[in-house]
Each structure stands twice: as structure tokens, then as C-alpha cells.
CSV table of C-alpha atoms in Angstrom, one decimal:
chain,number,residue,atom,x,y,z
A,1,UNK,CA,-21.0,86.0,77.8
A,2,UNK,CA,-23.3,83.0,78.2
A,3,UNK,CA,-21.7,80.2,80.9
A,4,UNK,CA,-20.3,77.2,79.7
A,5,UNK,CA,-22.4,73.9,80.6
A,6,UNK,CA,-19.3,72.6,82.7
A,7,UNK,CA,-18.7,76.0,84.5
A,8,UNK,CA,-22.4,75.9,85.4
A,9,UNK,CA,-22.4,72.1,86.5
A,10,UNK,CA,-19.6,73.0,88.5
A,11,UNK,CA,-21.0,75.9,90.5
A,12,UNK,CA,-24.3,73.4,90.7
A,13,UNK,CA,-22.0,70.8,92.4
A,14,UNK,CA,-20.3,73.4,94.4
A,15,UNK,CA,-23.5,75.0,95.8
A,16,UNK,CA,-21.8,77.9,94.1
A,17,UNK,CA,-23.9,79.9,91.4
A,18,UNK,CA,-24.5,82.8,90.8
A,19,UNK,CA,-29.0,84.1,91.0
A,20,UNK,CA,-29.3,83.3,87.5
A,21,UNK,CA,-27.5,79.9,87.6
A,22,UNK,CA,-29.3,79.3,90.4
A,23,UNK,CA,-33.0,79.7,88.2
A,24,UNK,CA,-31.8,77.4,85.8
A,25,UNK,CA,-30.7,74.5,88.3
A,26,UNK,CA,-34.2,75.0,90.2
A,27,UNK,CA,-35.7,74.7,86.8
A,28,UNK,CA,-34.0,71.5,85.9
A,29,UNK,CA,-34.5,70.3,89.2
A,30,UNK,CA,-38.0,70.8,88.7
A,31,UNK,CA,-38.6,69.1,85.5
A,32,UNK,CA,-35.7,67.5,84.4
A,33,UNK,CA,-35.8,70.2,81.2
A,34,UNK,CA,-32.4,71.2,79.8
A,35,UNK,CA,-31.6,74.4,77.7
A,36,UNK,CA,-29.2,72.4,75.0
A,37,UNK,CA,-27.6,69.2,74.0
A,38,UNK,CA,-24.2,70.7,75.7
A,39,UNK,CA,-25.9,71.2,79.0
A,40,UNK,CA,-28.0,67.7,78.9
A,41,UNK,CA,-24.3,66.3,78.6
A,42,UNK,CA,-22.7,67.9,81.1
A,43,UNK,CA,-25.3,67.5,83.2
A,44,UNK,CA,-25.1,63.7,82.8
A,45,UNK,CA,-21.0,63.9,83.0
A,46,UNK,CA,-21.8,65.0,86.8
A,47,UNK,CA,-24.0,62.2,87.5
A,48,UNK,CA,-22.1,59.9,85.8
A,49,UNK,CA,-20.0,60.4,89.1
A,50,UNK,CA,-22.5,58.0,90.5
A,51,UNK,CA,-21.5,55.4,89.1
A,52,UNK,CA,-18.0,55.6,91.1
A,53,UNK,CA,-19.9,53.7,93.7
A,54,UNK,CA,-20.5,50.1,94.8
A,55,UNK,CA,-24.1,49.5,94.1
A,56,UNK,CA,-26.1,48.3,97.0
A,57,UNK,CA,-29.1,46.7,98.0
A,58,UNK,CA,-31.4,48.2,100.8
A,59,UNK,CA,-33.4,46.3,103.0
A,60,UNK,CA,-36.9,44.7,101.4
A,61,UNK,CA,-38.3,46.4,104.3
A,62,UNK,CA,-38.0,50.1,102.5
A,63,UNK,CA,-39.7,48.5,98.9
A,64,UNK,CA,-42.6,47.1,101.0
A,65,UNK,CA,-42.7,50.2,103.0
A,66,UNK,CA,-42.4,52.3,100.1
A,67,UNK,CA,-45.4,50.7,98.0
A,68,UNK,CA,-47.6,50.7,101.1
A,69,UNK,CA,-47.2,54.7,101.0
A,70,UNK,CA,-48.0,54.8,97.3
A,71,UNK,CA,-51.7,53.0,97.5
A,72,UNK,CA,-54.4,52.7,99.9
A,73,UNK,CA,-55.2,55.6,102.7
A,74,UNK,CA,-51.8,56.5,102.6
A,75,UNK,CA,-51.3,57.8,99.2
A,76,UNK,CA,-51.3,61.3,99.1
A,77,UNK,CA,-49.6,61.9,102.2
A,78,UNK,CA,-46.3,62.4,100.3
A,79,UNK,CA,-47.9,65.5,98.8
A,80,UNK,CA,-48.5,67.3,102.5
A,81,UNK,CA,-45.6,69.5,102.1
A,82,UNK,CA,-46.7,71.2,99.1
A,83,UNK,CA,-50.3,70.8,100.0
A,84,UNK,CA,-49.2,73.4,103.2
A,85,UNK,CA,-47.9,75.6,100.7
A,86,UNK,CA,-50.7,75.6,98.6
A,87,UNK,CA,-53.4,76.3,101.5
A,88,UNK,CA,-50.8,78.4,103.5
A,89,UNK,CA,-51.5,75.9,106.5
A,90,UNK,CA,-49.6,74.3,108.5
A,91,UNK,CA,-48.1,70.3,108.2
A,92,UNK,CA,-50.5,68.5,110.4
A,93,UNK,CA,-53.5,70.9,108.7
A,94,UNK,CA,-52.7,69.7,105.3
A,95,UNK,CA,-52.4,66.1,106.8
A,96,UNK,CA,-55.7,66.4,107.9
A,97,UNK,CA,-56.9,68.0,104.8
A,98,UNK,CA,-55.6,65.0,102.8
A,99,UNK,CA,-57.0,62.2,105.1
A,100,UNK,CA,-60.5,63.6,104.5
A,101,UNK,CA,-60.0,62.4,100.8
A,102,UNK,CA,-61.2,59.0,101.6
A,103,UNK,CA,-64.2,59.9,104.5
A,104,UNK,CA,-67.1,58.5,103.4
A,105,UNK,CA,-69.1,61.7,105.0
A,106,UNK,CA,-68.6,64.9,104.2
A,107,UNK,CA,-69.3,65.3,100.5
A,108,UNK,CA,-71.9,66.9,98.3
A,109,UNK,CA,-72.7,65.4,95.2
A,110,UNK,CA,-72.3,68.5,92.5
A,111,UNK,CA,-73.2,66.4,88.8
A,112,UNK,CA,-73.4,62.8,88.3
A,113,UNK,CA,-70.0,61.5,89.6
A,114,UNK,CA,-68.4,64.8,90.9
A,115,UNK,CA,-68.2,65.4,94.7
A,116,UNK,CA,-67.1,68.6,96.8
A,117,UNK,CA,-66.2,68.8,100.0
A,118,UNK,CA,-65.5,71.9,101.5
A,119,UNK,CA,-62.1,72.0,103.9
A,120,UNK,CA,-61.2,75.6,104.9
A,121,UNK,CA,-63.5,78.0,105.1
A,122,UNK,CA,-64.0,81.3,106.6
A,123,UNK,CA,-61.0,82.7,105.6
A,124,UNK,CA,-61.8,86.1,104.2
A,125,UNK,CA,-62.6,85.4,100.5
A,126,UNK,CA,-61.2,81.9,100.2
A,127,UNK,CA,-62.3,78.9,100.3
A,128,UNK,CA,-60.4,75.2,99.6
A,129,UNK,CA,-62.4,72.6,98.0
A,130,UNK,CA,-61.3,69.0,97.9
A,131,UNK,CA,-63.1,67.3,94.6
A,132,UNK,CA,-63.0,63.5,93.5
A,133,UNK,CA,-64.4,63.5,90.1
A,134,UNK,CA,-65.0,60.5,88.0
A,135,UNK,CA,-63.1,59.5,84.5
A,136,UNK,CA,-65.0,61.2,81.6
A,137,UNK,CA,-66.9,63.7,83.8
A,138,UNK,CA,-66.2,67.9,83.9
A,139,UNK,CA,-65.3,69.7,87.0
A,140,UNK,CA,-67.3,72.2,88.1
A,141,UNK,CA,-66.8,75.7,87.2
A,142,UNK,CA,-66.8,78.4,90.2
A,143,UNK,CA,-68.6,81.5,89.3
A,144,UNK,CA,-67.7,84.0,87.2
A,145,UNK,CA,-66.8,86.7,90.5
A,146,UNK,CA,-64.3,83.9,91.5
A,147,UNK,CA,-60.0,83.1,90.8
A,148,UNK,CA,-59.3,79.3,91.3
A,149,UNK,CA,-56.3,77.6,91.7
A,150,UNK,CA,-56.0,74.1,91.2
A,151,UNK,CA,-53.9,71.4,92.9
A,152,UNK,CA,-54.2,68.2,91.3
A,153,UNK,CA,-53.2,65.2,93.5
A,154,UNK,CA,-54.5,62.1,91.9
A,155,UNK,CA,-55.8,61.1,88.2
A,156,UNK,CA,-55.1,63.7,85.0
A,157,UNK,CA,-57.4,66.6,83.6
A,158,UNK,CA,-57.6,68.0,80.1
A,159,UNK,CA,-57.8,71.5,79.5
A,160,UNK,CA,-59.7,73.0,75.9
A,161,UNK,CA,-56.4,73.0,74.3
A,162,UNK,CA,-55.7,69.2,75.0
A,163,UNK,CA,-53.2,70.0,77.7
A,164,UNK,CA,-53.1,67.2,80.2
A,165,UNK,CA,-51.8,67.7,83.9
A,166,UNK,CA,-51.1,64.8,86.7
A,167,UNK,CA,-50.5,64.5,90.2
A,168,UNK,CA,-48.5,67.6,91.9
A,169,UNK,CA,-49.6,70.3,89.0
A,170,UNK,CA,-50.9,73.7,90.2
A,171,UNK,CA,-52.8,75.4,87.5
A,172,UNK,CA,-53.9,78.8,87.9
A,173,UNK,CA,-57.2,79.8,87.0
A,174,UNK,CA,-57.6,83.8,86.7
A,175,UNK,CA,-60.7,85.6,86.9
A,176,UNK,CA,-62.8,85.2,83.6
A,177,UNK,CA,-60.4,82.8,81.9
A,178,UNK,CA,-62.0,79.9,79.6
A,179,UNK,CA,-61.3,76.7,81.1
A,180,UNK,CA,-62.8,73.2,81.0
A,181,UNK,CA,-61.7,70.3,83.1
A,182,UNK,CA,-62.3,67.1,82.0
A,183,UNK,CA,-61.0,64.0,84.3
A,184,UNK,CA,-59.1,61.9,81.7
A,185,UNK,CA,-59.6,58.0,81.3
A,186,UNK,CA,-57.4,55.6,83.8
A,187,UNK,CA,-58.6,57.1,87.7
A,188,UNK,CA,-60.5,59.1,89.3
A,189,UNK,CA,-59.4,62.6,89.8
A,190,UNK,CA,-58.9,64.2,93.3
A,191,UNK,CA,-58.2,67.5,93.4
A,192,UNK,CA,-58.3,70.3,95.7
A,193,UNK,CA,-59.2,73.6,94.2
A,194,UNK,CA,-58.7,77.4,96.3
A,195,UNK,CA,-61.2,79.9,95.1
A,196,UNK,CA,-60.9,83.3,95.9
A,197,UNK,CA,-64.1,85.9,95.5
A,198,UNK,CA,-63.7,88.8,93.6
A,199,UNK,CA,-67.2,90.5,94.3
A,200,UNK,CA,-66.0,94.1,94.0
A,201,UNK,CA,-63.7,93.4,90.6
A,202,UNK,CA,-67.0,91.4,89.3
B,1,UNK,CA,-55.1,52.3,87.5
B,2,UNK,CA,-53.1,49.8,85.2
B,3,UNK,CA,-50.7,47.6,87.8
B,4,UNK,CA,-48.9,46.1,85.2
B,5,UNK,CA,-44.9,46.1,84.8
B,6,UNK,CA,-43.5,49.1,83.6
B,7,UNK,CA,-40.8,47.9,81.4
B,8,UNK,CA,-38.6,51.2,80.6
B,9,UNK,CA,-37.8,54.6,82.0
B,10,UNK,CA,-39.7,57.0,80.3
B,11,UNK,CA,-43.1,54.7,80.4
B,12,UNK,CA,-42.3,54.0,84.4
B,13,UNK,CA,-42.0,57.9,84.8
B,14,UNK,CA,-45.4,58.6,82.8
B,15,UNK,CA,-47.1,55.6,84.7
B,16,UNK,CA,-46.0,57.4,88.1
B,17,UNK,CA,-47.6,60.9,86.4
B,18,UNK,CA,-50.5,59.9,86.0
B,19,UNK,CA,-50.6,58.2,89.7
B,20,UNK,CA,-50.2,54.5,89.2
B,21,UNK,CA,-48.0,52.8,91.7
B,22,UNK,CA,-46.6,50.2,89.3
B,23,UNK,CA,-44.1,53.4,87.6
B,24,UNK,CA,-42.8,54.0,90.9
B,25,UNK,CA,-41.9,50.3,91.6
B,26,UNK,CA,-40.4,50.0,88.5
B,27,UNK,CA,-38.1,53.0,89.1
B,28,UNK,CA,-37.2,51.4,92.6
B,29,UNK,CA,-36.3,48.0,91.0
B,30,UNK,CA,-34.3,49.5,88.3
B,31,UNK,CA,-32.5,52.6,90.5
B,32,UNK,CA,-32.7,51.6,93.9
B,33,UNK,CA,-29.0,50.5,93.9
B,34,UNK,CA,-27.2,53.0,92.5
B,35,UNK,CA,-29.4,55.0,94.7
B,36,UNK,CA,-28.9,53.8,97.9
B,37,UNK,CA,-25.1,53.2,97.6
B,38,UNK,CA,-24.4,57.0,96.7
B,39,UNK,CA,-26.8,57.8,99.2
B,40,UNK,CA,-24.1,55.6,101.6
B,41,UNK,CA,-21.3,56.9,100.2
B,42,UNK,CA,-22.5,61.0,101.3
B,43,UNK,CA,-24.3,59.9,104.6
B,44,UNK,CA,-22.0,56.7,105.2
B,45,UNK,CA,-25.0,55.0,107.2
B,46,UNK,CA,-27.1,52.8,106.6
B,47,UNK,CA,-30.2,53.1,108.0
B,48,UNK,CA,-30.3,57.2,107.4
B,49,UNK,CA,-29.5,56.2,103.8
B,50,UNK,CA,-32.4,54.4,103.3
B,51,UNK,CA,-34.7,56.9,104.6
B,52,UNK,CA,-33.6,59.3,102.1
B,53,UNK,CA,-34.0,56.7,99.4
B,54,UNK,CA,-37.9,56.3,100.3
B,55,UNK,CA,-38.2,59.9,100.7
B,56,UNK,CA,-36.3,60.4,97.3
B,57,UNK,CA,-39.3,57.8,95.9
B,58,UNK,CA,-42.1,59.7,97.8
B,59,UNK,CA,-41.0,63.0,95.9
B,60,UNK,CA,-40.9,61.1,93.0
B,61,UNK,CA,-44.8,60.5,93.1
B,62,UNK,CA,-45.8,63.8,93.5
B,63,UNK,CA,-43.4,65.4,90.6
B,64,UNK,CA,-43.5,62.4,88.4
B,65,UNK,CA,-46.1,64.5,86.3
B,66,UNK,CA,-43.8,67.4,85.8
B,67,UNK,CA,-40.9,65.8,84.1
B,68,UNK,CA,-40.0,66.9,81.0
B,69,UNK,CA,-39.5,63.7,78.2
B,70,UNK,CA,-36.9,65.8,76.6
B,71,UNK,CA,-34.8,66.7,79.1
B,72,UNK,CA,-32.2,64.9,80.9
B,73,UNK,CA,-32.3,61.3,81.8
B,74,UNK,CA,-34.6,59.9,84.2
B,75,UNK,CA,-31.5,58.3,85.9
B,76,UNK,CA,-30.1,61.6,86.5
B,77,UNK,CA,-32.9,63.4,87.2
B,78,UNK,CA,-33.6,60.7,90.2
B,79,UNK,CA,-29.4,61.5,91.2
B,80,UNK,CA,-30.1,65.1,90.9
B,81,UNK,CA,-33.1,64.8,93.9
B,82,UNK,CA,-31.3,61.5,95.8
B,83,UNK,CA,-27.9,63.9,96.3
B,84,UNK,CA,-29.4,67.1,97.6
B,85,UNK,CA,-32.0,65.1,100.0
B,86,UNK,CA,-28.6,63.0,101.3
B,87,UNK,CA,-26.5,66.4,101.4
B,88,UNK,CA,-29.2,68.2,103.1
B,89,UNK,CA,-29.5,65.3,105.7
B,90,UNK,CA,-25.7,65.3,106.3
B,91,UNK,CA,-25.5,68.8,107.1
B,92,UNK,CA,-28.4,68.7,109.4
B,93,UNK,CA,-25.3,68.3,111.6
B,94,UNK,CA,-27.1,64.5,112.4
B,95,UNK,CA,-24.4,62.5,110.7
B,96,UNK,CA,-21.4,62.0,111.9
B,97,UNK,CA,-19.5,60.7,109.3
B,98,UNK,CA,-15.7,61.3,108.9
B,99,UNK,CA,-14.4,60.6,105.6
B,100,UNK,CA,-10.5,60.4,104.8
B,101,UNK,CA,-9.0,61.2,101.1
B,102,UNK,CA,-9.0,57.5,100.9
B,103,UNK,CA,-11.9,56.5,101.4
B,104,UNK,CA,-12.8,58.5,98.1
B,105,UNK,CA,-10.8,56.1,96.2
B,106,UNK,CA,-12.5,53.1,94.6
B,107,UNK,CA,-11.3,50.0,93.4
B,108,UNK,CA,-13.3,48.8,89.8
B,109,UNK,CA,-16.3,47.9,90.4
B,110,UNK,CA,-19.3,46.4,88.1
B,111,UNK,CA,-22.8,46.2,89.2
B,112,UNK,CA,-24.1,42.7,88.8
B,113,UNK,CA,-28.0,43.4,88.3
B,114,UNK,CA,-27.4,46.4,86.5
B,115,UNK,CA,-28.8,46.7,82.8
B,116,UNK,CA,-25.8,47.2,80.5
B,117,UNK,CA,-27.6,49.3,77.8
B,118,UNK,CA,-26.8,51.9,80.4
B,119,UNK,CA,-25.1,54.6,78.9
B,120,UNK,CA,-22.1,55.5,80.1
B,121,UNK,CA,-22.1,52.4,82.0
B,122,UNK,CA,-20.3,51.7,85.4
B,123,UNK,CA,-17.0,50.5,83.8
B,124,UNK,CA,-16.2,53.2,81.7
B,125,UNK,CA,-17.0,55.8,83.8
B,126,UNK,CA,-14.7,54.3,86.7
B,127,UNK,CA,-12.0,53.9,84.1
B,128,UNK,CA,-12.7,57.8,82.2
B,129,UNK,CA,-12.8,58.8,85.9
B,130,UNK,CA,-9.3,57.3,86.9
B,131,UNK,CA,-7.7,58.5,84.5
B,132,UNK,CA,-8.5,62.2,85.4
B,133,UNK,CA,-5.6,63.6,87.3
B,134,UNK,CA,-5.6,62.8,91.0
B,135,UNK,CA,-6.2,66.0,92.3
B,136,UNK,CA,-9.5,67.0,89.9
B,137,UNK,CA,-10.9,63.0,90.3
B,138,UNK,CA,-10.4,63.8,94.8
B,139,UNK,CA,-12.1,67.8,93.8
B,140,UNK,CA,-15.0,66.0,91.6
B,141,UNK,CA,-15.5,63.3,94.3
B,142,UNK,CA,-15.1,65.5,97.3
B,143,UNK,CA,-17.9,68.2,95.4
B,144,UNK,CA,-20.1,65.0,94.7
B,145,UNK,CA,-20.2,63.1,97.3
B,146,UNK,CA,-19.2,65.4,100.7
B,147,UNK,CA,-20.8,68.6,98.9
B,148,UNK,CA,-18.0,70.5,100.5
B,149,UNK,CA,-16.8,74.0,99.2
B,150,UNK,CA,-14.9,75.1,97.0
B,151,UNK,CA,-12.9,76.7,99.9
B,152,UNK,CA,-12.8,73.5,101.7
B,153,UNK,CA,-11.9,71.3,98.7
B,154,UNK,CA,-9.2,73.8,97.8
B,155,UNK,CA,-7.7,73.3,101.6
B,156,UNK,CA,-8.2,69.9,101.2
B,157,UNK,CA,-6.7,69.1,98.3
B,158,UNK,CA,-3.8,71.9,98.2
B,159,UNK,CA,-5.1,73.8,95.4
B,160,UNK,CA,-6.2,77.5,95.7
B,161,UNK,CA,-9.2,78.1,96.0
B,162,UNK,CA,-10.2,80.6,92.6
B,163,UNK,CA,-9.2,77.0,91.0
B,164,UNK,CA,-11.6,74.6,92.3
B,165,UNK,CA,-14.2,75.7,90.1
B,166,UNK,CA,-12.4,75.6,87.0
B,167,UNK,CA,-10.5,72.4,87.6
B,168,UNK,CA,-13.7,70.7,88.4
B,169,UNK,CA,-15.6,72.1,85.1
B,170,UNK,CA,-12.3,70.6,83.3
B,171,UNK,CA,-12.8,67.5,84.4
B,172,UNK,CA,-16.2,67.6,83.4
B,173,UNK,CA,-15.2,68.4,80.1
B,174,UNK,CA,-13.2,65.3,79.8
B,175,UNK,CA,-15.7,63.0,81.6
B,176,UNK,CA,-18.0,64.2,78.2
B,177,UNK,CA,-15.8,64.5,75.7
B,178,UNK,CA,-14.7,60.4,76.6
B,179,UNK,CA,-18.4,59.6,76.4
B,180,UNK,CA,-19.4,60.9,73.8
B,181,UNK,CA,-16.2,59.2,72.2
């Protein structure tokens, strides 16, 4: 018997639900992405709650602070969380990883407008690659004995089906799957790529 | 990066995937207080209320990209991260906040910079919600904004506990049903 939206929106604002209740919360937590009209409605019943409140005005201090966080040297900081996850490192590791982004030393120019810089290494068969790629221009390709996964932290990259993925996007890159990464139009792309070597499956 | 207004939900949310600043400021301008005053209500203090507003923001920018155009609103989505950040904080044990049953009651209230195309807006949900039946509008409230239990909300309110759930998903009901009215 499938749950009714309410029953589920109640367990969700319980903190009661069952594992598979659980999934779908995480999932619209995630995205936003409902199953059905019924559960987009409910879902908005429970935050309509909300609006039982007296709206409020924070300080202008938490705006300014906020938009300084969002540009300049500071930008992706907000992403050291999942950056730790992603590189299995520690918080202050990924914070270091992520203030390299803007060192002016450090790089290697791969093609006209794509740079690498390499930012853990050593580790067995993997290595983590920070790129900043250009609009219009293709990142490159490990070899063909290598798995990549992909972190995208600034800018927007199209895959050979048109897909397009932003900031906070993990894409997983198999061995010998067909991809093709072009930076889209709008900013340049910073992305930090884990490779994994695969001599003996090769 | 374009650093021009972003005049309406789903545009600000795709300016903020794609990484330009301007989406996120646009959400802050147009959410920020709703935000922060249910962030006040659960954490009941000020300054701790406002941290989990920016960090509500700062998570924004990183899963702007991910959200799905089709799903629920942007509003709620942005509710759905600013209430578990401001649960989580209050049961890191560092707020000490005691709230009575009446402080869960609210007298009508009407945002004044709030755009009224929103949908339900403020005033019909305060007078849908009033007219639940006291002790399903304290259970709704008490699971919203104290995130308590279904065992404590059944002490609470007097009510055994196997009925929380159900009560709670009734009042739902209602809520929708009257908006989609």
C-alpha cells in the first residue's frame, strides 16, 4: 500500500519515517524533485506553516557578509564540506585544496586556456586534479587505463548528449566511457577531477 | 558572470547554478524574512538565527545547480534546508530556549514587504491554520517549529501518542484541500 503524501509529510516533520520514506525525503531534500502533484501539495501544506510567523529582518551585516562569501577569494569555501567528502580528506585539507584555486603558481598549462594543478598525490592510484578551464574550451581527457570523477565547483560543462552540470555536481566517469567536456559560455570552469589508475584492468 | 537583478525564483535559482552571485542575492532579498523569523521562532535567538540563515544561503550556492525546475517550490525547498539547519542547531544542546504552549500561538500577522502573488499567502494560511482544531494547529506547530516527537507532542498535548502522526497528516489534509480551494 503506497503512503499517502500527508502520512509521509508527517513522519518527515516528525523525524519519523520509515528507510524508504526516508530515501524519498533525502531525495527531495536534494533537488527539490517530487514524485506527484499530491506530494508537491502536501509538501507545500507543511511549509506553508511558515508562514505562521512574524517575518523579520536580520541585520545588513549578514547580506554584506553573505555576498562577500559568494565572490572573490572566498567563494568556494562554502563547498569544503563536500570537497572533504569527495577527496576523503579532512576540513582544513579541503580548505587548503580550495584556496590554491586562485595561486597564481602552481599550474601547468595543458591546451590553450586549460590549466591543471595537481593537489594530492601519492596516494596509491589516485590522484586529485584542480582545473580552471576557459569558456568554449574541452577538458582534458585522462587516459584510457584511468576512472575520473568529477567535482565541478564553478562555471557549467556540457557533456555529448547536451547535458549541462553547475557548481556542486559530481559526475562519474567510468573506465572507457565516451565523454567530452566542454566549459559552457558565461565563466570559467573550475573543477577538481580524482583519477584513479587502472593499469592491471587496462 | 552576468551581475544583473534576478527578477523571479526560478531565474535567481538558475543564476545561483550556474555560479553567479546576483541569484543568490536575489533569493536573500526576496526570502530572507520569512527565513530568519522561523529560523527565530525554532532557535528563539537572534544572533544564532542569523548564522543559520547565511549558512542556509552558503548551501544554497553549492546545490543551486541540482534543483529540479519541476519540483517543489523554490520557497519551500529554501524552508525545507533553513528548518533542519535551525533544528539541528537547537538540539546541539547550545540553545537554550524554553518555549510555553503559548508562545505557539500567533496573533494575525501580514508581512509588509512581502510579494502578494505568493501563493498561499500569509493571511490565508494564518486564518486556514486557526481554524484547525486546537490541539492538531499546537501538534503541527510543536512538530514544525520545536521538531519534538511524536512521543513528546503526544505528552504535551494530551493526546496518545499512536495519534500524533495521524492527527498531524489530517491537518495537513485540510491545510491543502483549503488551498487548493
Amino acid at each position: 500500500m503506497s503512503t499517502r503524501p500527508e502520512d509521509l509529510m508527517a513522519g518527515y516533520l516528525l523525524g519519523e519515517l520509515f528507510a524508504d520514506e526516508r530515501v524519498r525525503v533525502d531525495s527531495i531534500h536534494a533537488s527539490g524533485a517530487v514524485n506527484s502533484p499530491e506530494e508537491r501539495a502536501a509538501l507545500e501544506a507543511v511549509h506553508s506553516v511558515a508562514l505562521y510567523t512574524i517575518p523579520t529582518r536580520p541585520g545588513p551585516r549578514v547580506r554584506e557578509n553573505l555576498m562577500t562569501s559568494l565572490t572573490g577569494r572566498k567563494r568556494l569555501l562554502p563547498f569544503r564540506d563536500r570537497v572533504a567528502e569527495f577527496l576523503e580528506v579532512d576540513i582544513d585539507t579541503a580548505y587548503t585544496v580550495l584556496t590554491t584555486v586562485d595561486h597564481r603558481v602552481g599550474w601547468t598549462e595543458a591546451s590553450d586556456g586549460v590549466r591543471t594543478r595537481t593537489v594530492l598525490a601519492g596516494n596509491r592510484d589516485l590522484d586529485a586534479t584542480l582545473i580552471r578551464a576557459a569558456a568554449g574550451t574541452v577538458l582534458p581527457r585522462p587516459s584510457s587505463a584511468t576512472s575520473a570523477e568529477l567535482f565541478i565547483l564553478q562555471g557549467q560543462l556540457r557533456d555529448l548528449d547536451d547535458t549541462i552540470a553547475g557548481p556542486g555536481e559530481r559526475l562519474r566517469r567510468p573506465l572507457g566511457s565516451r565523454y567530452r567536456h566542454e566549459v559552457q559560455d558565461g565563466a570559467e570552469a573550475v573543477v577538481l577531477v580524482l583519477s584513479r589508475e587502472h593499469v592491471d584492468e587496462a | 558572470m552576468a551581475d544583473t537583478p534576478v527578477t523571479d525564483d526560478r531565474a535567481a535559482i538558475e543564476a545561483a547554478g550556474r555560479g553567479d552571485p546576483a541569484g543568490i542575492e536575489s533569493l536573500y532579498d526576496a526570502y530572507a524574512p520569512l527565513l530568519f523569523g522561523v529560523a527565530q521562532r525554532i532557535l528563539g535567538d537572534r544572533s544564532l538565527a542569523e548564522e543559520v540563515l547565511r549558512d542556509v544561503f552558503l548551501e544554497m550556492w553549492t546545490k543551486a545547480s541540482a534543483y529540479d525546475p519541476e519540483g517543489c517550490s523554490v520557497r519551500v525547498w529554501l524552508l525545507m534546508h533553513l528548518r533542519l539547519r535551525a533544528l539541528e542547531r537547537l538540539r546541539s544542546g547550545k540553545v537554550g530556549k524554553m518555549v510555553s504552549m503559548e508562545d505557539t500561538q500567533i496573533a494575525y500577522v501580514v508581512g509588509d514587504d512581502e510579494d502578494p502573488s505568493l501563493s498561499p499567502t500569509r493571511e490565508q494560511v494564518q486564518r486556514v491554520i486557526d481554524l484547525l482544531p486546537p490541539k492538531q494547529r499546537n501538534m503541527l506547530q510543536l512538530a514544525y517549529f520545536e521538531g519534538l516527537s511524536s512521543e513528546k507532542i503526544g505528552a504535551r498535548t494530551k493526546v496518545p501518542t499512536t495519534r500524533v502522526a495521524s492527527e498531524i497528516a489530517n491537518a495537513l489534509e485540510t491545510m491543502r484541500k483549503a488551498f487548493e480551494a
